[in-house]
mmCIF file of C-alpha atoms in Angstrom:
data_model
loop_
_atom_site.group_PDB
_atom_site.id
_atom_site.type_symbol
_atom_site.label_atom_id
_atom_site.label_comp_id
_atom_site.label_asym_id
_atom_site.label_seq_id
_atom_site.Cartn_x
_atom_site.Cartn_y
_atom_site.Cartn_z
ATOM 1 C CA UNK A 1 32.343 11.012 -9.575
ATOM 2 C CA UNK A 2 35.620 11.957 -8.164
ATOM 3 C CA UNK A 3 37.637 14.365 -10.028
ATOM 4 C CA UNK A 4 41.258 14.446 -9.947
ATOM 5 C CA UNK A 5 43.530 16.159 -12.059
ATOM 6 C CA UNK A 6 43.972 14.208 -15.399
ATOM 7 C CA UNK A 7 41.505 11.506 -14.157
ATOM 8 C CA UNK A 8 38.154 10.889 -13.398
ATOM 9 C CA UNK A 9 36.849 7.817 -11.236
ATOM 10 C CA UNK A 10 33.728 6.343 -11.290
ATOM 11 C CA UNK A 11 32.463 5.321 -7.915
ATOM 12 C CA UNK A 12 30.009 2.147 -7.927
ATOM 13 C CA UNK A 13 27.298 1.645 -5.664
ATOM 14 C CA UNK A 14 26.199 -1.620 -4.315
ATOM 15 C CA UNK A 15 23.111 -1.578 -2.807
ATOM 16 C CA UNK A 16 22.728 -4.325 0.062
ATOM 17 C CA UNK A 17 19.229 -5.678 -1.067
ATOM 18 C CA UNK A 18 17.408 -5.358 -4.246
ATOM 19 C CA UNK A 19 14.809 -3.328 -2.580
ATOM 20 C CA UNK A 20 17.644 -0.707 -2.314
ATOM 21 C CA UNK A 21 18.625 -1.060 -5.690
ATOM 22 C CA UNK A 22 15.678 -0.310 -7.100
ATOM 23 C CA UNK A 23 14.872 2.393 -4.936
ATOM 24 C CA UNK A 24 18.037 3.978 -5.876
ATOM 25 C CA UNK A 25 17.622 3.119 -9.686
ATOM 26 C CA UNK A 26 14.057 4.681 -9.321
ATOM 27 C CA UNK A 27 14.820 7.985 -7.843
ATOM 28 C CA UNK A 28 17.547 8.738 -10.164
ATOM 29 C CA UNK A 29 15.474 7.857 -13.368
ATOM 30 C CA UNK A 30 12.779 9.692 -11.824
ATOM 31 C CA UNK A 31 15.187 12.746 -11.281
ATOM 32 C CA UNK A 32 16.873 12.407 -14.631
ATOM 33 C CA UNK A 33 13.210 12.624 -16.519
ATOM 34 C CA UNK A 34 11.918 15.334 -14.731
ATOM 35 C CA UNK A 35 14.644 17.694 -14.993
ATOM 36 C CA UNK A 36 14.604 16.749 -19.171
ATOM 37 C CA UNK A 37 11.042 17.238 -19.162
ATOM 38 C CA UNK A 38 10.116 20.271 -16.795
ATOM 39 C CA UNK A 39 13.215 22.486 -17.734
ATOM 40 C CA UNK A 40 11.352 24.269 -20.194
ATOM 41 C CA UNK A 41 8.194 24.937 -17.943
ATOM 42 C CA UNK A 42 10.335 25.999 -15.343
ATOM 43 C CA UNK A 43 12.666 28.236 -17.842
ATOM 44 C CA UNK A 44 9.427 30.153 -18.776
ATOM 45 C CA UNK A 45 7.673 30.344 -15.330
ATOM 46 C CA UNK A 46 10.647 31.788 -13.625
ATOM 47 C CA UNK A 47 13.476 32.926 -16.003
ATOM 48 C CA UNK A 48 12.081 33.911 -19.198
ATOM 49 C CA UNK A 49 12.490 37.733 -19.615
ATOM 50 C CA UNK A 50 13.395 38.227 -15.985
ATOM 51 C CA UNK A 51 17.081 39.054 -17.075
ATOM 52 C CA UNK A 52 17.088 41.097 -19.915
ATOM 53 C CA UNK A 53 17.388 44.544 -18.878
ATOM 54 C CA UNK A 54 15.592 47.469 -19.747
ATOM 55 C CA UNK A 55 15.299 49.683 -23.054
ATOM 56 C CA UNK A 56 18.774 51.639 -23.293
ATOM 57 C CA UNK A 57 20.437 48.821 -21.149
ATOM 58 C CA UNK A 58 19.968 45.566 -22.180
ATOM 59 C CA UNK A 59 21.785 42.592 -21.147
ATOM 60 C CA UNK A 60 23.316 40.846 -23.655
ATOM 61 C CA UNK A 61 24.788 37.174 -23.852
ATOM 62 C CA UNK A 62 28.786 37.605 -24.872
ATOM 63 C CA UNK A 63 28.072 41.182 -25.431
ATOM 64 C CA UNK A 64 26.085 40.283 -28.654
ATOM 65 C CA UNK A 65 23.058 38.641 -28.324
ATOM 66 C CA UNK A 66 19.902 40.025 -26.674
ATOM 67 C CA UNK A 67 17.964 37.748 -24.372
ATOM 68 C CA UNK A 68 14.612 36.519 -25.217
ATOM 69 C CA UNK A 69 11.841 38.230 -23.492
ATOM 70 C CA UNK A 70 8.106 37.135 -22.969
ATOM 71 C CA UNK A 71 4.829 37.873 -24.722
ATOM 72 C CA UNK A 72 3.618 41.173 -24.515
ATOM 73 C CA UNK A 73 0.603 40.160 -22.530
ATOM 74 C CA UNK A 74 3.221 38.545 -19.894
ATOM 75 C CA UNK A 75 4.953 35.221 -19.265
ATOM 76 C CA UNK A 76 1.703 33.517 -18.056
ATOM 77 C CA UNK A 77 0.399 33.105 -22.009
ATOM 78 C CA UNK A 78 3.782 31.407 -23.135
ATOM 79 C CA UNK A 79 3.411 29.041 -19.941
ATOM 80 C CA UNK A 80 -0.079 27.939 -20.539
ATOM 81 C CA UNK A 81 0.803 27.327 -23.952
ATOM 82 C CA UNK A 82 3.914 25.197 -23.084
ATOM 83 C CA UNK A 83 1.158 23.223 -20.778
ATOM 84 C CA UNK A 84 -1.382 22.874 -23.460
ATOM 85 C CA UNK A 85 0.852 21.323 -25.949
ATOM 86 C CA UNK A 86 2.551 19.061 -23.146
ATOM 87 C CA UNK A 87 -1.137 17.648 -21.854
ATOM 88 C CA UNK A 88 -2.278 17.138 -25.249
ATOM 89 C CA UNK A 89 0.056 16.721 -27.599
ATOM 90 C CA UNK A 90 2.730 14.740 -25.632
ATOM 91 C CA UNK A 91 0.069 12.276 -24.017
ATOM 92 C CA UNK A 92 -1.425 11.575 -27.537
ATOM 93 C CA UNK A 93 2.111 10.638 -28.785
ATOM 94 C CA UNK A 94 3.007 8.714 -25.734
ATOM 95 C CA UNK A 95 -0.426 6.661 -26.193
ATOM 96 C CA UNK A 96 0.468 6.163 -29.990
ATOM 97 C CA UNK A 97 3.956 4.877 -29.029
ATOM 98 C CA UNK A 98 2.763 2.672 -26.177
ATOM 99 C CA UNK A 99 0.525 0.472 -28.157
ATOM 100 C CA UNK A 100 2.303 1.297 -31.793
ATOM 101 C CA UNK A 101 5.416 -0.086 -31.039
ATOM 102 C CA UNK A 102 4.271 -3.699 -29.588
ATOM 103 C CA UNK A 103 1.817 -3.755 -32.344
ATOM 104 C CA UNK A 104 4.497 -3.276 -35.259
ATOM 105 C CA UNK A 105 7.008 -5.552 -33.612
ATOM 106 C CA UNK A 106 4.071 -8.498 -33.145
ATOM 107 C CA UNK A 107 3.030 -7.910 -37.277
ATOM 108 C CA UNK A 108 6.685 -8.207 -38.164
ATOM 109 C CA UNK A 109 6.989 -11.432 -36.125
ATOM 110 C CA UNK A 110 3.840 -12.849 -37.684
ATOM 111 C CA UNK A 111 5.261 -11.982 -41.255
ATOM 112 C CA UNK A 112 8.576 -13.638 -40.320
ATOM 113 C CA UNK A 113 6.646 -17.021 -39.332
ATOM 114 C CA UNK A 114 4.266 -16.897 -42.034
ATOM 115 C CA UNK A 115 7.628 -16.768 -44.407
ATOM 116 C CA UNK A 116 9.217 -19.578 -42.381
ATOM 117 C CA UNK A 117 5.992 -21.880 -41.430
ATOM 118 C CA UNK A 118 3.303 -20.870 -44.285
ATOM 119 C CA UNK A 119 0.210 -18.643 -44.406
ATOM 120 C CA UNK A 120 -1.665 -21.016 -41.878
ATOM 121 C CA UNK A 121 1.435 -21.185 -39.412
ATOM 122 C CA UNK A 122 -0.324 -19.197 -36.350
ATOM 123 C CA UNK A 123 -3.536 -21.192 -36.593
ATOM 124 C CA UNK A 124 -1.752 -24.619 -36.469
ATOM 125 C CA UNK A 125 0.451 -23.317 -33.344
ATOM 126 C CA UNK A 126 -1.312 -24.224 -29.720
ATOM 127 C CA UNK A 127 -2.037 -21.436 -27.669
ATOM 128 C CA UNK A 128 1.004 -21.450 -25.385
ATOM 129 C CA UNK A 129 3.437 -21.004 -28.604
ATOM 130 C CA UNK A 130 1.078 -18.058 -29.960
ATOM 131 C CA UNK A 131 1.263 -16.436 -26.530
ATOM 132 C CA UNK A 132 5.242 -17.408 -26.530
ATOM 133 C CA UNK A 133 5.626 -15.310 -29.848
ATOM 134 C CA UNK A 134 4.022 -11.997 -28.298
ATOM 135 C CA UNK A 135 6.277 -9.389 -27.085
ATOM 136 C CA UNK A 136 7.624 -10.188 -23.452
ATOM 137 C CA UNK A 137 7.346 -7.291 -21.063
ATOM 138 C CA UNK A 138 10.240 -4.970 -20.569
ATOM 139 C CA UNK A 139 12.500 -5.937 -17.604
ATOM 140 C CA UNK A 140 11.849 -3.139 -15.327
ATOM 141 C CA UNK A 141 8.000 -4.569 -15.175
ATOM 142 C CA UNK A 142 5.677 -1.941 -14.453
ATOM 143 C CA UNK A 143 8.390 0.822 -13.828
ATOM 144 C CA UNK A 144 7.608 2.670 -17.250
ATOM 145 C CA UNK A 145 3.479 3.052 -16.125
ATOM 146 C CA UNK A 146 4.740 4.200 -12.640
ATOM 147 C CA UNK A 147 6.684 6.899 -14.321
ATOM 148 C CA UNK A 148 4.533 8.165 -16.843
ATOM 149 C CA UNK A 149 1.893 8.416 -14.083
ATOM 150 C CA UNK A 150 4.142 10.398 -11.717
ATOM 151 C CA UNK A 151 5.416 12.470 -14.073
ATOM 152 C CA UNK A 152 1.665 13.516 -15.275
ATOM 153 C CA UNK A 153 0.817 14.347 -11.983
ATOM 154 C CA UNK A 154 4.032 16.473 -11.508
ATOM 155 C CA UNK A 155 2.641 17.999 -14.562
ATOM 156 C CA UNK A 156 -0.899 18.390 -13.201
ATOM 157 C CA UNK A 157 0.094 20.022 -9.909
ATOM 158 C CA UNK A 158 3.385 21.874 -10.201
ATOM 159 C CA UNK A 159 1.375 24.354 -12.977
ATOM 160 C CA UNK A 160 -2.106 23.909 -12.461
ATOM 161 C CA UNK A 161 -2.038 27.790 -11.954
ATOM 162 C CA UNK A 162 -0.790 28.653 -15.316
ATOM 163 C CA UNK A 163 -2.922 25.751 -17.183
ATOM 164 C CA UNK A 164 -6.406 25.001 -14.953
ATOM 165 C CA UNK A 165 -7.413 22.386 -17.423
ATOM 166 C CA UNK A 166 -4.536 20.077 -16.787
ATOM 167 C CA UNK A 167 -6.472 17.607 -14.431
ATOM 168 C CA UNK A 168 -9.031 17.546 -16.758
ATOM 169 C CA UNK A 169 -7.086 16.548 -19.764
ATOM 170 C CA UNK A 170 -4.800 14.233 -17.159
ATOM 171 C CA UNK A 171 -8.449 12.319 -16.390
ATOM 172 C CA UNK A 172 -9.461 11.894 -19.962
ATOM 173 C CA UNK A 173 -5.964 10.470 -20.971
ATOM 174 C CA UNK A 174 -6.422 7.980 -17.983
ATOM 175 C CA UNK A 175 -9.753 6.855 -19.108
ATOM 176 C CA UNK A 176 -8.265 6.456 -22.642
ATOM 177 C CA UNK A 177 -4.911 4.623 -21.616
ATOM 178 C CA UNK A 178 -6.890 2.091 -19.099
ATOM 179 C CA UNK A 179 -8.366 0.982 -22.412
ATOM 180 C CA UNK A 180 -4.898 1.134 -23.974
ATOM 181 C CA UNK A 181 -3.219 -0.826 -21.454
ATOM 182 C CA UNK A 182 -5.992 -3.712 -21.035
ATOM 183 C CA UNK A 183 -5.471 -3.973 -24.663
ATOM 184 C CA UNK A 184 -1.859 -3.895 -24.753
ATOM 185 C CA UNK A 185 -1.732 -6.270 -21.860
ATOM 186 C CA UNK A 186 -4.201 -8.946 -23.065
ATOM 187 C CA UNK A 187 -3.006 -9.087 -26.860
ATOM 188 C CA UNK A 188 0.084 -8.007 -27.443
ATOM 189 C CA UNK A 189 2.158 -8.902 -24.245
ATOM 190 C CA UNK A 190 2.931 -12.361 -22.844
ATOM 191 C CA UNK A 191 1.627 -12.791 -19.616
ATOM 192 C CA UNK A 192 3.420 -11.237 -17.137
ATOM 193 C CA UNK A 193 4.911 -12.785 -14.011
ATOM 194 C CA UNK A 194 3.503 -11.783 -10.685
ATOM 195 C CA UNK A 195 5.859 -10.351 -7.796
ATOM 196 C CA UNK A 196 4.595 -9.359 -4.254
ATOM 197 C CA UNK A 197 5.140 -6.247 -3.116
ATOM 198 C CA UNK A 198 4.732 -4.585 0.518
ATOM 199 C CA UNK A 199 3.853 -1.440 -1.099
ATOM 200 C CA UNK A 200 4.383 1.279 -4.024
ATOM 201 C CA UNK A 201 8.306 1.942 -2.484
ATOM 202 C CA UNK A 202 9.970 4.773 -2.949
ATOM 203 C CA UNK A 203 7.226 6.262 -5.558
ATOM 204 C CA UNK A 204 5.405 7.346 -2.189
ATOM 205 C CA UNK A 205 7.996 9.543 -1.082
ATOM 206 C CA UNK A 206 8.375 11.268 -4.557
ATOM 207 C CA UNK A 207 4.751 11.911 -4.401
ATOM 208 C CA UNK A 208 5.111 13.641 -1.150
ATOM 209 C CA UNK A 209 8.373 15.563 -2.711
ATOM 210 C CA UNK A 210 6.123 16.846 -5.869
ATOM 211 C CA UNK A 211 2.940 17.732 -3.837
ATOM 212 C CA UNK A 212 5.400 20.223 -1.717
ATOM 213 C CA UNK A 213 7.314 21.267 -4.702
ATOM 214 C CA UNK A 214 3.938 21.913 -6.503
ATOM 215 C CA UNK A 215 2.571 24.023 -3.623
ATOM 216 C CA UNK A 216 5.944 26.204 -3.543
ATOM 217 C CA UNK A 217 5.806 26.797 -7.539
ATOM 218 C CA UNK A 218 2.164 27.631 -8.106
ATOM 219 C CA UNK A 219 2.512 30.286 -4.958
ATOM 220 C CA UNK A 220 5.590 31.483 -7.352
ATOM 221 C CA UNK A 221 3.473 31.216 -10.179
ATOM 222 C CA UNK A 222 0.729 33.479 -8.810
ATOM 223 C CA UNK A 223 2.904 36.073 -7.277
ATOM 224 C CA UNK A 224 5.813 36.289 -9.923
ATOM 225 C CA UNK A 225 4.574 35.315 -13.491
ATOM 226 C CA UNK A 226 0.601 36.497 -13.258
ATOM 227 C CA UNK A 227 -0.205 39.916 -13.000
ATOM 228 C CA UNK A 228 -2.507 38.723 -9.774
ATOM 229 C CA UNK A 229 -0.433 40.856 -7.068
ATOM 230 C CA UNK A 230 0.166 44.122 -8.998
ATOM 231 C CA UNK A 231 -3.399 44.551 -9.909
ATOM 232 C CA UNK A 232 -4.075 43.847 -6.266
ATOM 233 C CA UNK A 233 -1.343 46.569 -4.993
ATOM 234 C CA UNK A 234 -2.791 48.906 -7.887
ATOM 235 C CA UNK A 235 -6.371 48.703 -6.934
ATOM 236 C CA UNK A 236 -5.639 49.060 -3.046
ATOM 237 C CA UNK A 237 -3.213 51.545 -3.299
ATOM 238 C CA UNK A 238 -2.647 53.827 -6.280
ATOM 239 C CA UNK A 239 -6.328 53.161 -7.972
ATOM 240 C CA UNK A 240 -9.382 55.135 -7.493
ATOM 241 C CA UNK A 241 -10.434 52.853 -4.940
ATOM 242 C CA UNK A 242 -7.125 53.665 -2.758
ATOM 243 C CA UNK A 243 -7.101 54.310 0.689
ATOM 244 C CA UNK A 244 -11.229 52.932 0.652
ATOM 245 C CA UNK A 245 -10.227 49.102 1.873
ATOM 246 C CA UNK A 246 -12.231 47.714 -0.815
ATOM 247 C CA UNK A 247 -11.610 46.989 -4.921
ATOM 248 C CA UNK A 248 -14.432 46.905 -6.345
ATOM 249 C CA UNK A 249 -16.045 47.873 -9.924
ATOM 250 C CA UNK A 250 -14.088 50.562 -11.321
ATOM 251 C CA UNK A 251 -10.986 50.465 -9.193
ATOM 252 C CA UNK A 252 -8.639 49.218 -11.842
ATOM 253 C CA UNK A 253 -9.026 52.444 -13.834
ATOM 254 C CA UNK A 254 -5.806 52.992 -15.133
ATOM 255 C CA UNK A 255 -3.956 50.259 -14.301
ATOM 256 C CA UNK A 256 -2.413 49.409 -17.980
ATOM 257 C CA UNK A 257 -0.998 53.280 -17.754
ATOM 258 C CA UNK A 258 0.587 52.641 -14.180
ATOM 259 C CA UNK A 259 1.879 49.321 -14.814
ATOM 260 C CA UNK A 260 3.793 51.316 -18.043
ATOM 261 C CA UNK A 261 7.029 53.599 -17.654
ATOM 262 C CA UNK A 262 8.185 56.239 -20.023
ATOM 263 C CA UNK A 263 11.593 55.965 -21.878
ATOM 264 C CA UNK A 264 13.438 58.509 -23.976
ATOM 265 C CA UNK A 265 13.992 56.875 -27.691
ATOM 266 C CA UNK A 266 16.973 59.106 -28.053
ATOM 267 C CA UNK A 267 18.096 57.153 -25.087
ATOM 268 C CA UNK A 268 18.333 53.879 -26.984
ATOM 269 C CA UNK A 269 21.779 52.145 -27.641
ATOM 270 C CA UNK A 270 23.410 52.466 -31.003
ATOM 271 C CA UNK A 271 22.542 48.906 -31.720
ATOM 272 C CA UNK A 272 19.131 48.982 -30.799
ATOM 273 C CA UNK A 273 18.093 52.410 -32.022
ATOM 274 C CA UNK A 274 15.140 51.994 -34.323
ATOM 275 C CA UNK A 275 15.463 52.261 -38.100
ATOM 276 C CA UNK A 276 12.665 55.239 -38.322
ATOM 277 C CA UNK A 277 11.820 57.755 -36.197
ATOM 278 C CA UNK A 278 8.229 57.108 -37.023
ATOM 279 C CA UNK A 279 7.254 60.237 -38.946
ATOM 280 C CA UNK A 280 5.566 58.135 -41.632
ATOM 281 C CA UNK A 281 2.804 56.780 -39.342
ATOM 282 C CA UNK A 282 2.665 59.581 -36.844
ATOM 283 C CA UNK A 283 3.368 62.535 -38.983
ATOM 284 C CA UNK A 284 6.212 63.886 -36.538
ATOM 285 C CA UNK A 285 9.344 62.153 -34.688
ATOM 286 C CA UNK A 286 8.301 60.048 -31.744
ATOM 287 C CA UNK A 287 10.161 61.170 -28.851
ATOM 288 C CA UNK A 288 8.817 58.684 -26.002
ATOM 289 C CA UNK A 289 7.868 55.063 -25.944
ATOM 290 C CA UNK A 290 6.311 53.019 -23.428
ATOM 291 C CA UNK A 291 7.346 49.473 -21.720
ATOM 292 C CA UNK A 292 6.266 47.305 -18.729
ATOM 293 C CA UNK A 293 8.092 48.119 -16.046
ATOM 294 C CA UNK A 294 8.177 50.281 -12.973
ATOM 295 C CA UNK A 295 10.720 53.039 -13.204
ATOM 296 C CA UNK A 296 11.541 56.651 -12.973
ATOM 297 C CA UNK A 297 10.919 58.789 -16.373
ATOM 298 C CA UNK A 298 14.203 59.939 -18.040
ATOM 299 C CA UNK A 299 13.375 63.728 -16.685
ATOM 300 C CA UNK A 300 13.429 62.738 -12.988
ATOM 301 C CA UNK A 301 16.265 63.213 -10.339
ATOM 302 C CA UNK A 302 17.127 59.318 -10.719
ATOM 303 C CA UNK A 303 16.368 58.252 -14.303
ATOM 304 C CA UNK A 304 15.084 54.711 -14.925
ATOM 305 C CA UNK A 305 15.224 53.932 -11.264
ATOM 306 C CA UNK A 306 13.125 51.784 -9.735
ATOM 307 C CA UNK A 307 9.753 53.611 -8.290
ATOM 308 C CA UNK A 308 8.275 53.436 -5.176
ATOM 309 C CA UNK A 309 5.473 51.108 -6.832
ATOM 310 C CA UNK A 310 8.015 48.736 -7.478
ATOM 311 C CA UNK A 311 9.061 47.905 -4.102
ATOM 312 C CA UNK A 312 5.207 47.592 -2.580
ATOM 313 C CA UNK A 313 4.876 44.991 -5.416
ATOM 314 C CA UNK A 314 7.855 43.044 -4.491
ATOM 315 C CA UNK A 315 7.012 42.794 -0.612
ATOM 316 C CA UNK A 316 3.289 42.223 -1.419
ATOM 317 C CA UNK A 317 4.543 38.882 -3.861
ATOM 318 C CA UNK A 318 6.891 37.917 -1.098
ATOM 319 C CA UNK A 319 3.878 38.256 1.577
ATOM 320 C CA UNK A 320 1.826 36.367 -0.570
ATOM 321 C CA UNK A 321 4.243 33.258 -0.942
ATOM 322 C CA UNK A 322 4.745 33.092 2.726
ATOM 323 C CA UNK A 323 1.140 33.410 3.263
ATOM 324 C CA UNK A 324 0.260 31.040 0.262
ATOM 325 C CA UNK A 325 2.576 27.950 1.507
ATOM 326 C CA UNK A 326 1.746 28.249 5.023
ATOM 327 C CA UNK A 327 -1.671 28.338 4.756
ATOM 328 C CA UNK A 328 -1.685 25.213 2.351
ATOM 329 C CA UNK A 329 0.539 23.133 4.390
ATOM 330 C CA UNK A 330 -1.717 24.022 7.167
ATOM 331 C CA UNK A 331 -5.043 22.541 5.789
ATOM 332 C CA UNK A 332 -3.159 19.906 3.965
ATOM 333 C CA UNK A 333 -1.713 18.852 7.842
ATOM 334 C CA UNK A 334 -5.335 19.455 9.107
ATOM 335 C CA UNK A 335 -6.699 17.310 6.522
ATOM 336 C CA UNK A 336 -4.027 14.451 6.853
ATOM 337 C CA UNK A 337 -4.793 14.767 10.559
ATOM 338 C CA UNK A 338 -8.673 14.469 10.246
ATOM 339 C CA UNK A 339 -8.574 11.707 7.760
ATOM 340 C CA UNK A 340 -6.347 9.141 8.715
ATOM 341 C CA UNK A 341 -4.399 6.652 6.311
ATOM 342 C CA UNK A 342 -6.010 3.558 7.722
ATOM 343 C CA UNK A 343 -9.801 3.569 9.178
ATOM 344 C CA UNK A 344 -10.159 3.373 12.979
ATOM 345 C CA UNK A 345 -12.224 -0.191 12.913
ATOM 346 C CA UNK A 346 -9.670 -1.391 10.451
ATOM 347 C CA UNK A 347 -6.343 -0.094 12.819
ATOM 348 C CA UNK A 348 -8.604 -2.047 15.797
ATOM 349 C CA UNK A 349 -8.718 -4.921 14.110
ATOM 350 C CA UNK A 350 -5.045 -4.979 13.380
ATOM 351 C CA UNK A 351 -4.218 -4.237 16.822
ATOM 352 C CA UNK A 352 -6.609 -7.056 17.766
ATOM 353 C CA UNK A 353 -4.842 -9.663 15.357
ATOM 354 C CA UNK A 354 -1.516 -8.626 16.505
ATOM 355 C CA UNK A 355 -2.595 -8.665 20.212
ATOM 356 C CA UNK A 356 -4.077 -12.700 19.107
ATOM 357 C CA UNK A 357 -0.899 -13.724 17.610
ATOM 358 C CA UNK A 358 1.282 -12.144 20.453
ATOM 359 C CA UNK A 359 -0.743 -14.563 22.700
ATOM 360 C CA UNK A 360 -0.306 -17.592 20.514
ATOM 361 C CA UNK A 361 3.268 -16.968 20.278
ATOM 362 C CA UNK A 362 3.374 -16.658 24.584
ATOM 363 C CA UNK A 363 1.257 -19.680 24.909
ATOM 364 C CA UNK A 364 3.031 -21.782 22.447
ATOM 365 C CA UNK A 365 6.426 -20.428 24.182
ATOM 366 C CA UNK A 366 4.584 -21.865 27.439
ATOM 367 C CA UNK A 367 3.795 -24.896 26.425
ATOM 368 C CA UNK A 368 7.309 -25.725 25.257
ATOM 369 C CA UNK A 369 8.571 -24.669 28.642
ATOM 370 C CA UNK A 370 6.303 -26.659 30.326
ATOM 371 C CA UNK A 371 7.029 -29.717 28.276
ATOM 372 C CA UNK A 372 11.121 -29.178 28.272
ATOM 373 C CA UNK A 373 10.231 -28.953 32.524
ATOM 374 C CA UNK A 374 8.208 -32.158 32.613
ATOM 375 C CA UNK A 375 10.809 -34.082 30.214
ATOM 376 C CA UNK A 376 13.471 -32.920 32.890
ATOM 377 C CA UNK A 377 11.606 -34.214 35.607
ATOM 378 C CA UNK A 378 11.281 -37.636 33.956
ATOM 379 C CA UNK A 379 15.261 -38.062 33.248
ATOM 380 C CA UNK A 380 15.653 -36.981 36.748
ATOM 381 C CA UNK A 381 13.495 -39.614 38.071
ATOM 382 C CA UNK A 382 15.137 -42.007 36.027
ATOM 383 C CA UNK A 383 18.223 -41.126 36.882
ATOM 384 C CA UNK A 384 17.505 -41.310 40.977
ATOM 385 C CA UNK A 385 16.225 -45.045 40.269
ATOM 386 C CA UNK A 386 19.414 -46.392 38.922
ATOM 387 C CA UNK A 387 21.098 -45.732 42.651
ATOM 388 C CA UNK A 388 19.992 -47.701 45.345
#
């Protein structure tokens, strides 16, 4: 798009080959579907409850609406529930639509044929005509099947740290979908036209990109979304076992109290002030409450400022992300080096075939040159015989 004051011009892409067009179309469709389907999970994992402020100084949208917060148990529970809904309900609905849509269309076609040709119309048709009345395969071939599998691979790997059951649910879904697709291809669709392909094309690059993204997102989920790092910092730095170099049983005593900050009720904003003072429940007015954060108490020199524990947790989170990413990528590189894409014997056979082909071409070229040389000599001899 080119934006000019008062005008919008669309620049049309003109790829040189059909392969370039397919790669461009595939990448754009994947990015559209990926952003559309994963925006909610990324929002819950990394943005929900991160910019709400604190009691007494909430950040509000248009200075009116308070931003949404996570569940009191943490955002990881919300993310786990979202992933469970996607991996169970969404996949079930996709399978239902993939099989139900051609079933309904074929039923309507059979109903129309019975109305036009009688009740025994289908039995009187030859096999080729009955196949013709089935649903044609879509214009993009197996593109939708590839796209569905790639998106499922993204759901399975990107947030697997928050929902470890995702690979198992994906496996069960694929076992069922194999049979559903077989039934659909054999009984509901016309026979597709085969076409030759060198490889899976740009899908391989998309899979590589999802793999890299999954390492980064899982590192952030473990470090930022979950309580793994705060618990680790408390166990080694602030808990009963601090300074002992171990984190065994009993080292997490007092963690909940250390993760909550104190807030004076009288410091609430007018719009956020509680309706009652709690005397009907506790017998006296509540003066202080607790909330999840690492902030100084209201009676300190700098009330509600971040404590030293907050900065320790933040540094530990960043260090974990860096170490985790480098360790996983190093292991991936090592495994890729130890397990090549092609076995050694197959690679040797390919090299030998290439060598034999080159040798055959070389011998054929030599034979052609020798033949041309002999024909030239014959012509020269005939030319010299014409002159005495």
